[in-house]
Short mmCIF file of C-alpha atoms in Angstrom, two decimals:
data_model
loop_
_atom_site.label_atom_id
_atom_site.label_comp_id
_atom_site.label_asym_id
_atom_site.label_seq_id
_atom_site.Cartn_x
_atom_site.Cartn_y
_atom_site.Cartn_z
CA UNK X 76 0.00 0.00 0.00
CA UNK X 77 1.25 3.52 -0.79
CA UNK X 78 0.27 6.50 1.41
CA UNK X 79 1.61 9.91 2.34
CA UNK X 80 4.11 8.42 4.75
CA UNK X 81 5.55 5.41 2.97
CA UNK X 82 4.68 1.83 2.08
CA UNK X 83 3.85 -1.41 3.88
CA UNK X 84 3.94 -4.85 2.32
CA UNK X 85 3.48 -8.39 3.56
CA UNK X 86 6.21 -10.86 2.56
CA UNK X 87 6.61 -14.49 3.53
CA UNK X 88 9.61 -15.19 5.73
CA UNK X 89 11.43 -17.14 3.04
CA UNK X 90 11.20 -14.20 0.60
CA UNK X 91 12.44 -11.35 2.75
CA UNK X 92 14.64 -8.91 0.84
CA UNK X 93 18.24 -8.71 2.12
CA UNK X 94 17.70 -5.21 3.51
CA UNK X 95 14.86 -6.49 5.70
CA UNK X 96 16.84 -9.53 6.83
CA UNK X 97 19.56 -7.20 8.12
CA UNK X 98 17.12 -5.70 10.64
CA UNK X 99 16.97 -8.98 12.54
CA UNK X 100 19.56 -10.05 15.10
CA UNK X 101 21.77 -13.10 15.13
CA UNK X 102 20.13 -15.70 17.39
CA UNK X 103 23.23 -15.72 19.58
CA UNK X 104 22.58 -12.01 20.33
CA UNK X 105 18.78 -11.84 20.64
CA UNK X 106 16.79 -15.00 20.05
CA UNK X 107 13.37 -13.33 19.85
CA UNK X 108 14.60 -10.77 17.34
CA UNK X 109 16.16 -13.42 15.09
CA UNK X 110 14.87 -15.00 11.90
CA UNK X 111 15.88 -18.40 13.28
CA UNK X 112 13.21 -18.15 15.97
CA UNK X 113 10.49 -16.88 13.65
CA UNK X 114 11.18 -19.61 11.11
CA UNK X 115 10.72 -22.16 13.91
CA UNK X 116 7.46 -20.55 15.05
CA UNK X 117 6.18 -20.26 11.50
CA UNK X 118 6.98 -23.87 10.67
CA UNK X 119 5.79 -25.55 13.87
CA UNK X 120 3.41 -23.24 15.77
CA UNK X 121 1.02 -21.95 13.09
CA UNK X 122 -2.65 -22.88 13.23
CA UNK X 123 -4.32 -24.60 10.29
CA UNK X 124 -4.96 -22.20 7.44
CA UNK X 125 -2.44 -19.65 8.70
CA UNK X 126 1.14 -18.90 7.73
CA UNK X 127 4.01 -16.73 8.91
CA UNK X 128 4.91 -13.53 7.11
CA UNK X 129 6.60 -10.24 7.79
CA UNK X 130 5.15 -6.75 7.58
CA UNK X 131 7.84 -4.53 6.04
CA UNK X 132 7.49 -0.77 6.37
CA UNK X 133 9.47 1.62 4.18
CA UNK X 134 9.78 5.34 4.85
CA UNK X 135 12.02 7.86 3.08
CA UNK X 136 12.57 5.25 0.34
CA UNK X 137 14.23 2.68 2.62
CA UNK X 138 13.06 -0.17 4.82
CA UNK X 139 12.59 1.17 8.33
CA UNK X 140 10.78 -1.61 10.20
CA UNK X 141 9.89 -5.29 10.08
CA UNK X 142 7.38 -7.18 12.21
CA UNK X 143 6.69 -10.95 12.10
CA UNK X 144 2.96 -11.45 11.55
CA UNK X 145 0.40 -14.18 11.00
CA UNK X 146 -1.68 -14.24 7.81
CA UNK X 147 -4.67 -16.30 6.78
CA UNK X 148 -4.96 -18.43 3.65
CA UNK X 149 -5.91 -15.35 1.60
CA UNK X 150 -2.84 -13.45 2.72
CA UNK X 151 -4.68 -11.10 5.09
CA UNK X 152 -2.83 -10.10 8.22
CA UNK X 153 -4.53 -11.35 11.38
CA UNK X 154 -2.08 -10.70 14.19
CA UNK X 155 1.53 -10.59 15.19
CA UNK X 156 3.28 -13.96 14.92
CA UNK X 157 2.22 -14.89 18.41
CA UNK X 158 2.59 -18.32 19.94
CA UNK X 159 2.57 -19.91 23.40
CA UNK X 160 6.37 -20.14 23.08
CA UNK X 161 7.36 -16.52 22.45
CA UNK X 162 8.69 -14.39 25.28
CA UNK X 163 8.59 -11.33 22.99
CA UNK X 164 7.30 -10.38 19.55
CA UNK X 165 7.97 -6.65 18.97
CA UNK X 166 8.98 -4.98 15.69
CA UNK X 167 12.62 -4.47 14.71
CA UNK X 168 13.78 -1.11 13.40
CA UNK X 169 16.52 0.11 11.10
CA UNK X 170 19.19 2.30 12.74
CA UNK X 171 18.16 5.94 12.50
CA UNK X 172 14.65 5.13 11.29
CA UNK X 173 11.81 7.56 11.96
CA UNK X 174 9.89 5.21 14.23
CA UNK X 175 6.80 7.39 14.64
CA UNK X 176 6.53 7.74 10.84
CA UNK X 177 6.87 3.97 10.54
CA UNK X 178 3.95 3.61 12.95
CA UNK X 179 1.81 6.01 10.94
CA UNK X 180 2.55 4.10 7.75
CA UNK X 181 1.78 0.76 9.35
CA UNK X 182 -1.42 2.13 10.88
CA UNK X 183 -2.56 3.36 7.46
CA UNK X 184 -1.96 -0.12 6.10
CA UNK X 185 -4.00 -1.69 8.93
CA UNK X 186 -6.93 0.60 8.09
CA UNK X 187 -8.13 -1.99 5.57
CA UNK X 188 -8.87 -4.41 8.42
CA UNK X 189 -11.56 -4.28 11.05
CA UNK X 190 -9.15 -5.18 13.83
CA UNK X 191 -5.70 -6.71 14.21
CA UNK X 192 -4.13 -8.03 17.42
CA UNK X 193 -0.50 -7.59 18.43
CA UNK X 194 0.88 -8.96 21.67
CA UNK X 195 4.04 -10.11 23.50
CA UNK X 196 5.44 -6.57 23.48
CA UNK X 197 7.62 -5.06 26.22
CA UNK X 198 5.85 -2.33 28.18
CA UNK X 199 9.13 -0.55 28.92
CA UNK X 200 10.59 -0.30 25.41
CA UNK X 201 10.68 3.33 24.10
CA UNK X 202 10.98 2.41 20.38
CA UNK X 203 7.93 0.14 20.57
CA UNK X 204 5.94 2.85 22.36
CA UNK X 205 7.01 5.46 19.79
CA UNK X 206 5.82 3.11 17.05
CA UNK X 207 2.42 2.70 18.71
CA UNK X 208 2.16 6.48 19.05
CA UNK X 209 2.62 6.69 15.30
CA UNK X 210 -0.06 4.05 14.73
CA UNK X 211 -2.43 6.09 16.89
CA UNK X 212 -1.75 9.15 14.72
CA UNK X 213 -2.84 7.17 11.65
CA UNK X 214 -6.45 7.14 12.81
CA UNK X 215 -6.59 3.53 14.00
CA UNK X 216 -7.88 3.10 17.55
CA UNK X 217 -5.17 1.60 19.76
CA UNK X 218 -6.64 -0.58 22.52
CA UNK X 219 -3.90 -1.70 24.94
CA UNK X 220 -4.12 -4.64 27.32
CA UNK X 221 -1.86 -6.47 29.75
CA UNK X 222 -0.74 -9.78 28.27
CA UNK X 223 1.45 -11.59 30.80
CA UNK X 224 4.03 -11.04 33.49
CA UNK X 225 7.67 -11.99 33.00
CA UNK X 226 9.77 -12.84 36.08
CA UNK X 227 13.54 -12.46 35.89
CA UNK X 228 16.69 -12.11 37.99
CA UNK X 229 19.81 -10.04 37.16
CA UNK X 230 22.83 -12.26 37.84
CA UNK X 231 25.75 -10.62 36.06
CA UNK X 232 28.99 -11.24 37.95
CA UNK X 233 27.30 -13.43 40.56
CA UNK X 234 28.20 -16.98 41.54
CA UNK X 235 25.62 -19.59 42.42
CA UNK X 236 26.36 -19.04 46.12
CA UNK X 237 25.80 -15.29 45.63
CA UNK X 238 22.54 -16.00 43.84
CA UNK X 239 21.31 -18.45 46.47
CA UNK X 240 22.20 -16.10 49.33
CA UNK X 241 19.48 -13.63 48.31
CA UNK X 242 16.74 -16.18 47.78
CA UNK X 243 13.99 -16.63 50.41
CA UNK X 244 15.21 -18.51 53.48
CA UNK X 245 12.79 -21.40 52.94
CA UNK X 246 14.11 -21.96 49.40
CA UNK X 247 17.76 -21.70 50.50
CA UNK X 248 17.36 -24.36 53.17
CA UNK X 249 15.37 -26.64 50.86
CA UNK X 250 17.90 -26.34 48.05
CA UNK X 251 20.88 -27.01 50.27
CA UNK X 252 19.24 -29.99 51.94
CA UNK X 253 17.89 -31.50 48.73
CA UNK X 254 21.12 -30.97 46.80
CA UNK X 255 23.12 -32.85 49.43
CA UNK X 256 20.83 -35.84 49.03
CA UNK X 257 20.56 -35.44 45.25
CA UNK X 258 24.30 -35.65 44.71
CA UNK X 259 24.14 -39.13 46.22
CA UNK X 260 20.88 -40.40 44.71
CA UNK X 261 20.47 -38.66 41.35
CA UNK X 262 22.43 -37.88 38.20
CA UNK X 263 22.36 -34.54 36.35
CA UNK X 264 22.91 -34.36 32.60
CA UNK X 265 23.20 -31.28 30.40
CA UNK X 266 22.68 -31.48 26.63
CA UNK X 267 23.87 -28.49 24.61
CA UNK X 268 24.52 -29.84 21.11
CA UNK X 269 23.85 -32.76 18.81
CA UNK X 270 25.62 -35.25 21.08
CA UNK X 271 22.97 -37.12 23.12
CA UNK X 272 20.29 -34.80 21.73
CA UNK X 273 17.92 -37.51 20.54
CA UNK X 274 18.11 -39.33 23.87
CA UNK X 275 17.51 -36.05 25.64
CA UNK X 276 14.49 -35.26 23.47
CA UNK X 277 13.07 -38.73 24.08
CA UNK X 278 13.52 -38.40 27.84
CA UNK X 279 11.98 -34.94 27.77
CA UNK X 280 8.90 -36.24 25.94
CA UNK X 281 8.56 -39.20 28.31
CA UNK X 282 8.62 -37.00 31.42
CA UNK X 283 6.30 -34.42 29.90
CA UNK X 284 3.70 -37.15 29.35
CA UNK X 285 4.04 -38.31 32.97
CA UNK X 286 3.79 -34.81 34.44
CA UNK X 287 0.84 -32.57 35.30
CA UNK X 288 1.35 -30.62 32.08
CA UNK X 289 -1.41 -30.45 29.49
CA UNK X 290 -0.73 -31.66 25.98
CA UNK X 291 1.07 -29.13 23.81
CA UNK X 292 -1.14 -27.22 21.32
CA UNK X 293 1.63 -27.65 18.72
CA UNK X 294 3.20 -31.06 19.44
CA UNK X 295 6.06 -30.72 16.95
CA UNK X 296 7.30 -27.38 18.19
CA UNK X 297 9.44 -28.23 21.21
CA UNK X 298 11.47 -31.01 19.60
CA UNK X 299 12.19 -28.98 16.49
CA UNK X 300 13.03 -25.88 18.51
CA UNK X 301 15.50 -27.93 20.54
CA UNK X 302 17.15 -29.24 17.38
CA UNK X 303 17.45 -25.78 15.81
CA UNK X 304 18.78 -24.22 19.01
CA UNK X 305 21.25 -27.06 19.52
CA UNK X 306 22.63 -26.48 16.02
CA UNK X 307 23.04 -22.79 16.87
CA UNK X 308 24.79 -23.59 20.16
CA UNK X 309 21.98 -22.06 22.24
CA UNK X 310 20.29 -25.12 23.75
CA UNK X 311 20.63 -25.97 27.43
CA UNK X 312 18.57 -29.11 28.04
CA UNK X 313 18.79 -30.29 31.63
CA UNK X 314 17.79 -33.79 32.72
CA UNK X 315 17.71 -35.35 36.18
CA UNK X 316 17.87 -39.12 36.59
CA UNK X 317 17.25 -41.46 39.51
CA UNK X 318 18.02 -45.18 39.15
CA UNK X 319 19.01 -44.45 35.53
CA UNK X 320 15.49 -43.19 34.75
CA UNK X 321 14.60 -39.56 33.98
CA UNK X 322 12.54 -37.84 36.67
CA UNK X 323 12.75 -34.15 35.69
CA UNK X 324 13.53 -32.13 32.55
CA UNK X 325 14.06 -28.45 31.74
CA UNK X 326 14.46 -26.76 28.37
CA UNK X 327 16.50 -23.55 28.52
CA UNK X 328 18.08 -21.41 25.81
CA UNK X 329 20.98 -18.97 26.14
CA UNK X 330 21.09 -15.84 23.99
CA UNK X 331 22.68 -12.43 24.47
CA UNK X 332 23.56 -13.17 28.07
CA UNK X 333 19.98 -14.18 28.88
CA UNK X 334 19.25 -17.70 30.11
CA UNK X 335 15.61 -18.37 29.20
CA UNK X 336 13.51 -21.13 30.75
CA UNK X 337 11.13 -22.42 28.08
CA UNK X 338 9.72 -25.67 29.43
CA UNK X 339 9.95 -27.76 32.57
CA UNK X 340 8.29 -30.89 33.90
CA UNK X 341 8.88 -33.71 36.36
CA UNK X 342 7.54 -37.17 37.09
CA UNK X 343 5.02 -36.70 39.90
CA UNK X 344 5.78 -40.22 41.15
CA UNK X 345 9.19 -38.88 42.21
CA UNK X 346 7.72 -35.89 44.07
CA UNK X 347 9.28 -36.97 47.38
CA UNK X 348 12.72 -36.16 45.90
CA UNK X 349 11.64 -32.62 44.91
CA UNK X 350 13.02 -33.20 41.40
CA UNK X 351 11.82 -29.86 40.06
CA UNK X 352 13.56 -27.90 42.79
CA UNK X 353 16.74 -29.96 42.46
CA UNK X 354 16.92 -29.58 38.69
CA UNK X 355 16.21 -25.84 38.77
CA UNK X 356 19.07 -25.38 41.25
CA UNK X 357 21.42 -27.54 39.21
CA UNK X 358 20.56 -25.75 35.99
CA UNK X 359 21.11 -22.30 37.50
CA UNK X 360 24.36 -23.49 39.08
CA UNK X 361 25.51 -24.81 35.70
CA UNK X 362 24.48 -21.65 33.84
CA UNK X 363 26.27 -19.33 36.26
CA UNK X 364 29.38 -21.50 36.18
CA UNK X 365 29.31 -21.32 32.37
CA UNK X 366 29.79 -17.57 32.57
CA UNK X 367 28.45 -14.69 30.51
CA UNK X 368 24.93 -14.93 31.93
CA UNK X 369 23.48 -11.53 32.81
CA UNK X 370 19.90 -12.53 33.50
CA UNK X 371 17.74 -15.54 34.32
CA UNK X 372 14.42 -15.26 32.46
CA UNK X 373 11.56 -17.47 33.66
CA UNK X 374 9.33 -16.77 30.69
CA UNK X 375 5.59 -16.30 30.47
CA UNK X 376 3.24 -15.99 33.41
CA UNK X 377 3.03 -15.32 37.12
CA UNK X 378 3.36 -18.88 38.41
CA UNK X 379 4.01 -18.66 42.18
CA UNK X 380 7.22 -20.75 42.07
CA UNK X 381 8.90 -18.13 39.88
CA UNK X 382 8.80 -15.61 42.72
CA UNK X 383 11.03 -17.91 44.77
CA UNK X 384 13.75 -18.06 42.11
CA UNK X 385 13.50 -14.46 40.87
CA UNK X 386 12.87 -11.02 42.40
CA UNK X 387 11.84 -8.86 39.44
CA UNK X 388 8.74 -8.69 37.26
CA UNK X 389 8.12 -6.83 34.02
CA UNK X 390 4.87 -6.54 32.11
CA UNK X 391 4.32 -7.77 28.58
CA UNK X 392 1.48 -6.02 26.80
CA UNK X 393 -0.58 -6.17 23.66
CA UNK X 394 -2.76 -3.96 21.48
CA UNK X 395 -5.88 -4.33 19.41
CA UNK X 396 -5.71 -1.98 16.42
CA UNK X 397 -9.34 -1.25 15.60
CA UNK X 398 -10.92 0.56 12.65
CA UNK X 399 -13.88 2.44 14.10
CA UNK X 400 -15.62 2.44 10.70
CA UNK X 401 -15.73 -1.33 10.26
CA UNK X 402 -18.01 -3.75 12.16
CA UNK X 403 -15.12 -5.80 13.60
CA UNK X 404 -13.42 -2.61 14.77
CA UNK X 405 -16.59 -1.26 16.35
CA UNK X 406 -17.02 -4.58 18.19
CA UNK X 407 -13.41 -4.52 19.43
CA UNK X 408 -13.79 -0.97 20.72
CA UNK X 409 -17.05 -1.88 22.46
CA UNK X 410 -15.50 -4.92 24.11
CA UNK X 411 -12.52 -2.86 25.31
CA UNK X 412 -14.79 -0.22 26.83
CA UNK X 413 -16.91 -2.87 28.50
CA UNK X 414 -13.79 -4.48 29.93
CA UNK X 415 -12.62 -1.13 31.31
CA UNK X 416 -16.03 -0.54 32.88
CA UNK X 417 -16.02 -3.96 34.54
CA UNK X 418 -12.51 -3.42 35.94
CA UNK X 419 -13.49 -0.02 37.29
CA UNK X 420 -16.63 -1.49 38.84
CA UNK X 421 -14.67 -4.30 40.51
CA UNK X 422 -12.20 -1.75 41.86
CA UNK X 423 -14.99 0.40 43.26
CA UNK X 424 -16.66 -2.60 44.89
CA UNK X 425 -13.37 -3.71 46.44
CA UNK X 426 -12.71 -0.20 47.77
CA UNK X 427 -16.15 -0.04 49.33
CA UNK X 428 -15.78 -3.51 50.83
CA UNK X 429 -12.44 -2.63 52.40
CA UNK X 430 -13.94 0.54 53.86
CA UNK X 431 -16.72 -1.36 55.64
#
């Protein structure tokens, strides 16, 4: 589409022009801003009838922004390339790009749709917020929402003992007690490359089936992500064994100094050994010994256990871009206003209840 600000086009990931490819990071530097990750998501986490693409914005006759998106069978953009596996899915920008102008151009492109959803964005990222300000200037209604919390712990320059010393007292005593026993009764294995990868994947799948976890919505994703990340040197697959049998598994990735926990599970029949606690401690100990780790990232959601292992929380947000002149946009705006009213009402009721 051509408008007063520039152009926006949708291109499949395998046909990105070189200039657009250069906007993405190497996976070793920033996994969720890399084409490696988005190729994995597009290949193994797309719903039936949908495919991965990239929205490319050009301003001042050069590509200024790229955003992985999801399109339907007719090539219409539906959303950002969201999945249950992403920690982030924001746009990437060219150095020196006019980000607000890029937002206006993208917003003008979105005007053809009733509504489009974008999520998994950082709430504290100035370029992303500048982009959304530009979208708002285009005339599209921007309806923000909280998506999920992300718990993390800065660990640069810290040893495992340093890290453990600032954890809650109950966790410290449990870890120390359980680790003493575990070093006698269990065996820890770390898979980082192709060696032992298939055995590790098989053991991961076996434990996942025996755990409390629900079946994966995209069953092929985790195995193929592990293989791709192992080839890139980013995989950290931890396995805990007792009597030569796996009892706990954790899938981590390391990128740009961030150690990211993607998946974990344990065999509930081994609960007396606290295999999840033991393996988490062993993985963090291994990661910090490896060196170069600046942050432990526990991924999506506010699960209570994460607050034992980390001290910091940041918000991930999303937006509905709604066209107020199309039925789907009118509906999205109405739903957003109703949601705001309900939240305000609940807050007022809670305030009154506390005052009684």
